[in-house]
Coordinates of C-alpha atoms in Angstrom, one line a residue:
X1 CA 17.7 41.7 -50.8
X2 CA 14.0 41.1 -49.5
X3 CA 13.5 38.8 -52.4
X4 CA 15.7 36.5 -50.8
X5 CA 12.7 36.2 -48.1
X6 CA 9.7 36.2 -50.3
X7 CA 8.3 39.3 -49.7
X8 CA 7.0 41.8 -52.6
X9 CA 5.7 44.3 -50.9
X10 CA 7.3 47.4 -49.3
X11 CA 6.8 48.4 -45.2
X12 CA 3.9 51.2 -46.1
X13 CA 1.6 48.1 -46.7
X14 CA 2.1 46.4 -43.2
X15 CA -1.3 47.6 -42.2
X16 CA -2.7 44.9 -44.6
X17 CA -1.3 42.5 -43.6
X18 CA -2.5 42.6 -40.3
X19 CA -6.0 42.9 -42.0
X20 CA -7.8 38.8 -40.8
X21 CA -10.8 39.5 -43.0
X22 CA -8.8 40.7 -46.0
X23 CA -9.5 37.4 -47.9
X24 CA -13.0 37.1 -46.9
X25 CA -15.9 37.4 -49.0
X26 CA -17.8 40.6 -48.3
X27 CA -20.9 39.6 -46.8
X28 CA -18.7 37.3 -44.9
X29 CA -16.7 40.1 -43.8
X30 CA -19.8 41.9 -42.7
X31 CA -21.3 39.4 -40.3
X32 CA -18.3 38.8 -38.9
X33 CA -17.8 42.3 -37.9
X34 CA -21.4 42.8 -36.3
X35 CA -21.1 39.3 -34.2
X36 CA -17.3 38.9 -33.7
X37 CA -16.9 39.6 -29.5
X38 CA -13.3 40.8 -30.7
X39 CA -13.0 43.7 -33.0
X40 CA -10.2 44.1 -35.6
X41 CA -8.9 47.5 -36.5
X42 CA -8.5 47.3 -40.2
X43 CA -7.3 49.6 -42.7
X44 CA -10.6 49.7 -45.3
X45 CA -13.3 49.8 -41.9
X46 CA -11.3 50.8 -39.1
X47 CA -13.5 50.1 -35.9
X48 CA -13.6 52.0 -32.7
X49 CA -11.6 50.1 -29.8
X50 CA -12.5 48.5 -26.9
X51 CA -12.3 51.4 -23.9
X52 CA -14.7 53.7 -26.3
X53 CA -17.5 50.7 -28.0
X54 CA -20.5 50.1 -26.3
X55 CA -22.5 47.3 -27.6
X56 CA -25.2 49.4 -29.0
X57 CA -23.0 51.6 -31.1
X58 CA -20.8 48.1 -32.7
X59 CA -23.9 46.1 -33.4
X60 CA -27.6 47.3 -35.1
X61 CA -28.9 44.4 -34.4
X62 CA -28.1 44.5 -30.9
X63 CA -29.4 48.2 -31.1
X64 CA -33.0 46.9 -32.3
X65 CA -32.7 44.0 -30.0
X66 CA -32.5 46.1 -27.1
X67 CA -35.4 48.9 -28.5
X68 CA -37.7 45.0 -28.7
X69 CA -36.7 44.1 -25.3
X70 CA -36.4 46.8 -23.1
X71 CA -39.3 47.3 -20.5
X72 CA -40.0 43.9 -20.8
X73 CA -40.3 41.3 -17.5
X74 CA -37.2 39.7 -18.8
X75 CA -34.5 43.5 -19.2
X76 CA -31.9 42.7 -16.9
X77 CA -31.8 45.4 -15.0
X78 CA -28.2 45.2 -14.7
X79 CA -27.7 45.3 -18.0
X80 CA -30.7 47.1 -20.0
X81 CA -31.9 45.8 -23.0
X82 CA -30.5 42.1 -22.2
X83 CA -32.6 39.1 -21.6
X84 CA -32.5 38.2 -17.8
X85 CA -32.1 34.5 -19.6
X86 CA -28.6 35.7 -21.5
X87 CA -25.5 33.8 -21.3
X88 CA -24.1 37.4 -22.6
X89 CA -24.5 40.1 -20.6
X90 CA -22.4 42.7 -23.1
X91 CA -25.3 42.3 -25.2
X92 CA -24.4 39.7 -27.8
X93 CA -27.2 37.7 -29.4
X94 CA -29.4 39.7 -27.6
X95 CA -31.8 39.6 -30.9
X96 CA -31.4 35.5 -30.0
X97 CA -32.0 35.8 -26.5
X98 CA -35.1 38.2 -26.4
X99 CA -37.3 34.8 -27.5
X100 CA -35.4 32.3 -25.4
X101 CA -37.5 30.3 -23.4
X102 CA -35.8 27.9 -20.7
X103 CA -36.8 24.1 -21.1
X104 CA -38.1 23.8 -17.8
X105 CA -41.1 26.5 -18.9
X106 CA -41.6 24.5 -21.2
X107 CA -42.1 21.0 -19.8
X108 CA -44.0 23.2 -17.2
X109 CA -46.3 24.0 -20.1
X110 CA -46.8 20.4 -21.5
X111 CA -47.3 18.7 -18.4
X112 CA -50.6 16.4 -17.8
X113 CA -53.0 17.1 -14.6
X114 CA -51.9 14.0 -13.4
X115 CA -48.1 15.8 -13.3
X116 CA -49.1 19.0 -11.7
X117 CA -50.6 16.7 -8.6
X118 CA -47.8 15.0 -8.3
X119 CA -45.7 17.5 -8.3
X120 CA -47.5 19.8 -5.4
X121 CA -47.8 16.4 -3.6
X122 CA -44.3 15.4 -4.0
X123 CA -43.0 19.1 -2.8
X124 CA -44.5 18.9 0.0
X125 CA -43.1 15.5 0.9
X126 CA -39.4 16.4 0.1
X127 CA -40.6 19.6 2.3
X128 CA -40.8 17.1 5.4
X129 CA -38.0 15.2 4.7
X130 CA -35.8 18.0 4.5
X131 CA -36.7 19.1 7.5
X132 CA -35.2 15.6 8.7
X133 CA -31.8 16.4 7.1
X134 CA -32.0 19.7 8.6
X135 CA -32.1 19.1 12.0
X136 CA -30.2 16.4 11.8
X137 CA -27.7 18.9 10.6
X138 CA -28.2 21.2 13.3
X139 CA -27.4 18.5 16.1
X140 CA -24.1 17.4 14.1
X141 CA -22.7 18.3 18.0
X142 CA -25.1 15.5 19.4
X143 CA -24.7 13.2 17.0
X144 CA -21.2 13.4 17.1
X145 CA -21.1 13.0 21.1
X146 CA -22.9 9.5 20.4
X147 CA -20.4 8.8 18.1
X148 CA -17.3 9.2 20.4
X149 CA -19.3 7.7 23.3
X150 CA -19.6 4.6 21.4
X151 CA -15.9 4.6 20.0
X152 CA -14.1 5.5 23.4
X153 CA -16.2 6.5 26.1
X154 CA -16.2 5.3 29.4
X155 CA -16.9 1.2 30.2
X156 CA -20.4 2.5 32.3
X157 CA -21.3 4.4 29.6
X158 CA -21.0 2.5 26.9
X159 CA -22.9 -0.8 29.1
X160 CA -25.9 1.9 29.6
X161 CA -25.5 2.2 25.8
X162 CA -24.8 5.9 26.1
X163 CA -28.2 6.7 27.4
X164 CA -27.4 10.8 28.3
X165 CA -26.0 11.3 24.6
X166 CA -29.0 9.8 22.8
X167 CA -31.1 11.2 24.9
X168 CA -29.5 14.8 24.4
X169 CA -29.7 13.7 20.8
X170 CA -33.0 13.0 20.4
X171 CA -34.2 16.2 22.3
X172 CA -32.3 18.3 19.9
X173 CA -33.7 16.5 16.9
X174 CA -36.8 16.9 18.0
X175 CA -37.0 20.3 19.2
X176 CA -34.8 21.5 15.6
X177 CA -37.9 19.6 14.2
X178 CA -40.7 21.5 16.1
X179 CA -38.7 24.8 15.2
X180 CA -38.2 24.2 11.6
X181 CA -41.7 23.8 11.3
X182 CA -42.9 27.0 13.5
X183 CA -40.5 29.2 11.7
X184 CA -42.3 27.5 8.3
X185 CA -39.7 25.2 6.8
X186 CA -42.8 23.2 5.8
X187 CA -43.8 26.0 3.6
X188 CA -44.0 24.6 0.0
X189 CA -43.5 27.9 -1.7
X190 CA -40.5 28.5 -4.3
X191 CA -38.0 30.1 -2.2
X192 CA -34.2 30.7 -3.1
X193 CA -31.9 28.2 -0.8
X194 CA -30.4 31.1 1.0
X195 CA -34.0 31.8 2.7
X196 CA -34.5 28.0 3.6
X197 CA -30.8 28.1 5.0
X198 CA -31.3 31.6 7.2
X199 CA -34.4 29.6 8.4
X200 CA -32.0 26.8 9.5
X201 CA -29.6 28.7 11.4
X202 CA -32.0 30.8 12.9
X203 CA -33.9 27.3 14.2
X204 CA -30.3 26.3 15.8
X205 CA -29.9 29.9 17.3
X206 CA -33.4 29.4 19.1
X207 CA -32.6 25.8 20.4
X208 CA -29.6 27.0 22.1
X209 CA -31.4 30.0 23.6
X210 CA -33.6 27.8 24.9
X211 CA -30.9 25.8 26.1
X212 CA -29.5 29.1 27.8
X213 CA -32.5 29.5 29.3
X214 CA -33.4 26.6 31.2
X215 CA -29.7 26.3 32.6
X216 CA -30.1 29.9 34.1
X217 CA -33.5 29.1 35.7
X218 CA -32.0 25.6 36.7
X219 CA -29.2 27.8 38.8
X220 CA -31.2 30.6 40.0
X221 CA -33.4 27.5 41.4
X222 CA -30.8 25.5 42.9
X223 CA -29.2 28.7 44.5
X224 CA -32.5 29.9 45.9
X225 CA -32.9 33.1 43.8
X226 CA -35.9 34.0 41.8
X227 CA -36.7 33.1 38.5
X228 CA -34.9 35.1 36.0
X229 CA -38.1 36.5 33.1
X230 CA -37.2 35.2 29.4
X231 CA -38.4 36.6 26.5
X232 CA -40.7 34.5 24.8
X233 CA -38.8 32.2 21.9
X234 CA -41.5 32.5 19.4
X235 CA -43.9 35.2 20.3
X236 CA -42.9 39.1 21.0
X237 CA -44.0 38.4 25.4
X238 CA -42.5 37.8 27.8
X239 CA -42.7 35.3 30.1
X240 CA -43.4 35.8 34.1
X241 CA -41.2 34.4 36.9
X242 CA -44.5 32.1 37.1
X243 CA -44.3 30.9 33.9
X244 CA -40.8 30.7 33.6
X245 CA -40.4 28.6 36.5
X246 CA -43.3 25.9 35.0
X247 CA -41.2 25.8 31.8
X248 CA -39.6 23.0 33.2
X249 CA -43.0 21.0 34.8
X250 CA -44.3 18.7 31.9
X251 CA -48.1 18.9 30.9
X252 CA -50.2 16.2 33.1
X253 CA -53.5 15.3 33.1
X254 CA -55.7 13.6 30.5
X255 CA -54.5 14.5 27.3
X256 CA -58.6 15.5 26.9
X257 CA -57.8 18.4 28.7
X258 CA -54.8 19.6 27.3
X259 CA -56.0 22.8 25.7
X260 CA -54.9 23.8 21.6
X261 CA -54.7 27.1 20.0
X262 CA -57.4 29.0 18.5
X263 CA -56.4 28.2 15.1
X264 CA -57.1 24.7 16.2
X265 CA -60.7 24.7 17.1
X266 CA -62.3 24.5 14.6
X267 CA -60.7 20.9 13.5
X268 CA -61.9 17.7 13.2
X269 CA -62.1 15.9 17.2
X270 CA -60.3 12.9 15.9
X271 CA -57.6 15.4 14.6
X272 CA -57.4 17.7 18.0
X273 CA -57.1 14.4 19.7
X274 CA -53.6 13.5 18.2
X275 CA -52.8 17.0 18.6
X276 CA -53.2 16.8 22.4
X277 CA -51.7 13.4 22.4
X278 CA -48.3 14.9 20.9
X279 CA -48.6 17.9 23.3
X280 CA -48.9 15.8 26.5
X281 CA -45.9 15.5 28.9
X282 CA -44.2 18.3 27.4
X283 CA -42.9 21.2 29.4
X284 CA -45.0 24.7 29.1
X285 CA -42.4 26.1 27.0
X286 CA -41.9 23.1 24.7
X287 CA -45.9 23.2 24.3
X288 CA -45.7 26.5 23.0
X289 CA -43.1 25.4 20.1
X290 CA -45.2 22.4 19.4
X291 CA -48.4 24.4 18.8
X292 CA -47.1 27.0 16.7
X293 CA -45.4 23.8 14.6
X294 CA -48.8 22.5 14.1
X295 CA -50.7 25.7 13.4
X296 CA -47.7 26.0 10.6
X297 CA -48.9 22.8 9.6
X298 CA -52.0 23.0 8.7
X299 CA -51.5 26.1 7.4
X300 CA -48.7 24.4 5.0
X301 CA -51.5 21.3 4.3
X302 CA -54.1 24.3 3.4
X303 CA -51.4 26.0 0.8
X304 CA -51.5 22.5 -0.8
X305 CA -54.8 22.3 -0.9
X306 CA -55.2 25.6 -2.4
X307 CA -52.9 24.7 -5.1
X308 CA -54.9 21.0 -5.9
X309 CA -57.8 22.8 -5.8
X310 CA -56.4 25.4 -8.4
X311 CA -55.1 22.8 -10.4
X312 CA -59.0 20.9 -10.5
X313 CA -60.5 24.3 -11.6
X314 CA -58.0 24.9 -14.8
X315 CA -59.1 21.3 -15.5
X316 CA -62.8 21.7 -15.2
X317 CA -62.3 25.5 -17.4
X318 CA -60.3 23.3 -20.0
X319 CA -63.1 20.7 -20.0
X320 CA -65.5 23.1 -20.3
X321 CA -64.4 24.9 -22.7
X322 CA -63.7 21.6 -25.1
X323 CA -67.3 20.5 -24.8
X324 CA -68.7 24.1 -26.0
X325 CA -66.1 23.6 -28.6
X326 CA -67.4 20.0 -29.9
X327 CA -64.1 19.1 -29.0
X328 CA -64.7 16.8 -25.9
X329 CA -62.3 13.4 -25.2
X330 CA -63.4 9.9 -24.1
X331 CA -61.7 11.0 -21.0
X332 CA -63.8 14.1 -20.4
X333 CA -66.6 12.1 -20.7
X334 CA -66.1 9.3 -18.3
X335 CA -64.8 11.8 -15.8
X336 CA -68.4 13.9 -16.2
X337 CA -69.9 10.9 -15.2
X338 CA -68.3 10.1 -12.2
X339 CA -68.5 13.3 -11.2
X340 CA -65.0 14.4 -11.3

């Protein structure tokens, strides 16, 4: 009675019809077949399953994709033979993926002179103002203590608008600051976030130790004991119970006579002068912070001014090389007069 139900074929042919390409044209079929990121046991081309295919043995032209790309810059190593780039790591559309080129390359590629500058100079601002959101991170505590002292702190308090709080507040902020910088936050080269944010937390470790440090030497004073020796914050020595007991004597004196680093010497005197201005009336240990911050500075501004000056020589070799070509601009021309 299996008329009744429409079917005119017997149960031997039940492999058929679980055949999806049966109906397909052949070529059709084929393609199908190679690309398909399923693969369909059939009864005409039966394919190996899942636990025993390997990419290389289910598509040719993933097999020549991967011969193209492998010991190229872009294998992932992970994964040999497959574009770094891939949205497929099993290997599909490798063939595809062996000439991808992301679109920031190429807008990279396209961009003017006039770009490039801006976009070493603007790095290098962002660069400082993250270190602004950075340590106002780190002193989240602080901040927060200003907060509550304002919401419900005591009536003297709050009529001395919270002076201790925002003053603890802006010593952390500034010290993050100084520490960011010496530990080279400032640096404007292309680093994964994870290296700027172990940079962070190792600037917050370091203000607390210092913190530590001065409440130790601030006991072992009061009680009459001697000063307790402190490894140096930034540098490998070690500091003597001399030294460790000036930490906490600010810098006097005309700032003239404040002396700088030896990576410092050889500035400008209108530059060293603001340098000694910001390191007057800090302690000996808060000077040492600061000048490391500003060696890391102008060791950030040369970077930049490596990469300008980088940027001005591929200009000039372009220019150049259009005016041996008989191919100079307007542009270049008005430029070679002025000298640039």
């Amino acid at each position: 009675m299996g008329w009744l139900w429409g079917s005119g074929k017997d149960e031997n042919s039940e492999s058929s019809n679980t055949d999806p390409f049966k109906d397909l044209d052949p070529s059709l079929r084929e393609f199908l077949q190679k690309e398909s990121p399923v693969k369909y046991n059939t009864s005409e081309d039966p394919l190996p399953g899942p636990s025993t295919t390997t990419p290389s043995q289910s598509s040719p032209a993933y097999s020549e994709a991967s011969t193209q790309t492998s010991g190229t810059p872009n294998a992932n190593p992970a994964f040999p033979g497959v574009a770094s780039k891939s949205a497929y790591p099993d290997g599909r559309y490798a063939h595809l993926w062996s000439t991808y080129t992301p679109l920031s390359d190429i807008e990279d590629a396209s961009k003017t002179d006039q770009e490039k500058l801006l976009d070493v100079l603007n790095g290098f601002k962002d660069r400082k103002a993250q270190i602004g959101r950075a340590a106002i991170e780190n002193c989240a505590d602080e901040q927060w203590a200003v907060s509550e002292c304002y919401r419900s702190g005591k009536i003297t308090d709050r009529l001395r608008l919270c002076h201790a709080e925002n003053r603890s507040f802006e010593r952390c902020y500034n010290m993050q600051a100084r520490f960011l910088k010496a530990l080279g936050y400032l640096s404007t080269y292309d680093r994964p976030p994870e290296v700027d944010e172990q940079i962070q937390m190792h600037a917050d470790t370091l203000y607390h130790r210092m913190l530590d440090q001065e409440r130790l030497a601030k006991e072992a004073k009061d009680a009459g004991l001697p000063i307790p020796t402190f490894p140096s914050l930034i540098s490998s020595t070690k500091s003597t119970g001399d030294t460790a007991s000036a930490k906490m004597l600010p810098a006097t004196g005309p700032a003239s006579e404040i002396p700088l680093p030896q990576e410092l010497q050889d500035l400008k005197p209108e530059v060293k002068a603001q340098f000694r201005e910001r390191l007057k009336g800090l302690s000996s240990e808060e000077r040492e912070i600061e000048e490391k911050a500003m060696v890391m500075e102008i060791a950030a501004g040369e970077t930049v001014g490596k990469q300008i000056g980088q940027i001005y020589a591929e200009t000039g070799k372009a220019k150049q090389l259009r005016k041996e070509q008989g191919k100079e601009t307007f542009g270049d021309k008005i430029s070679s007069l002025f000298g640039w």
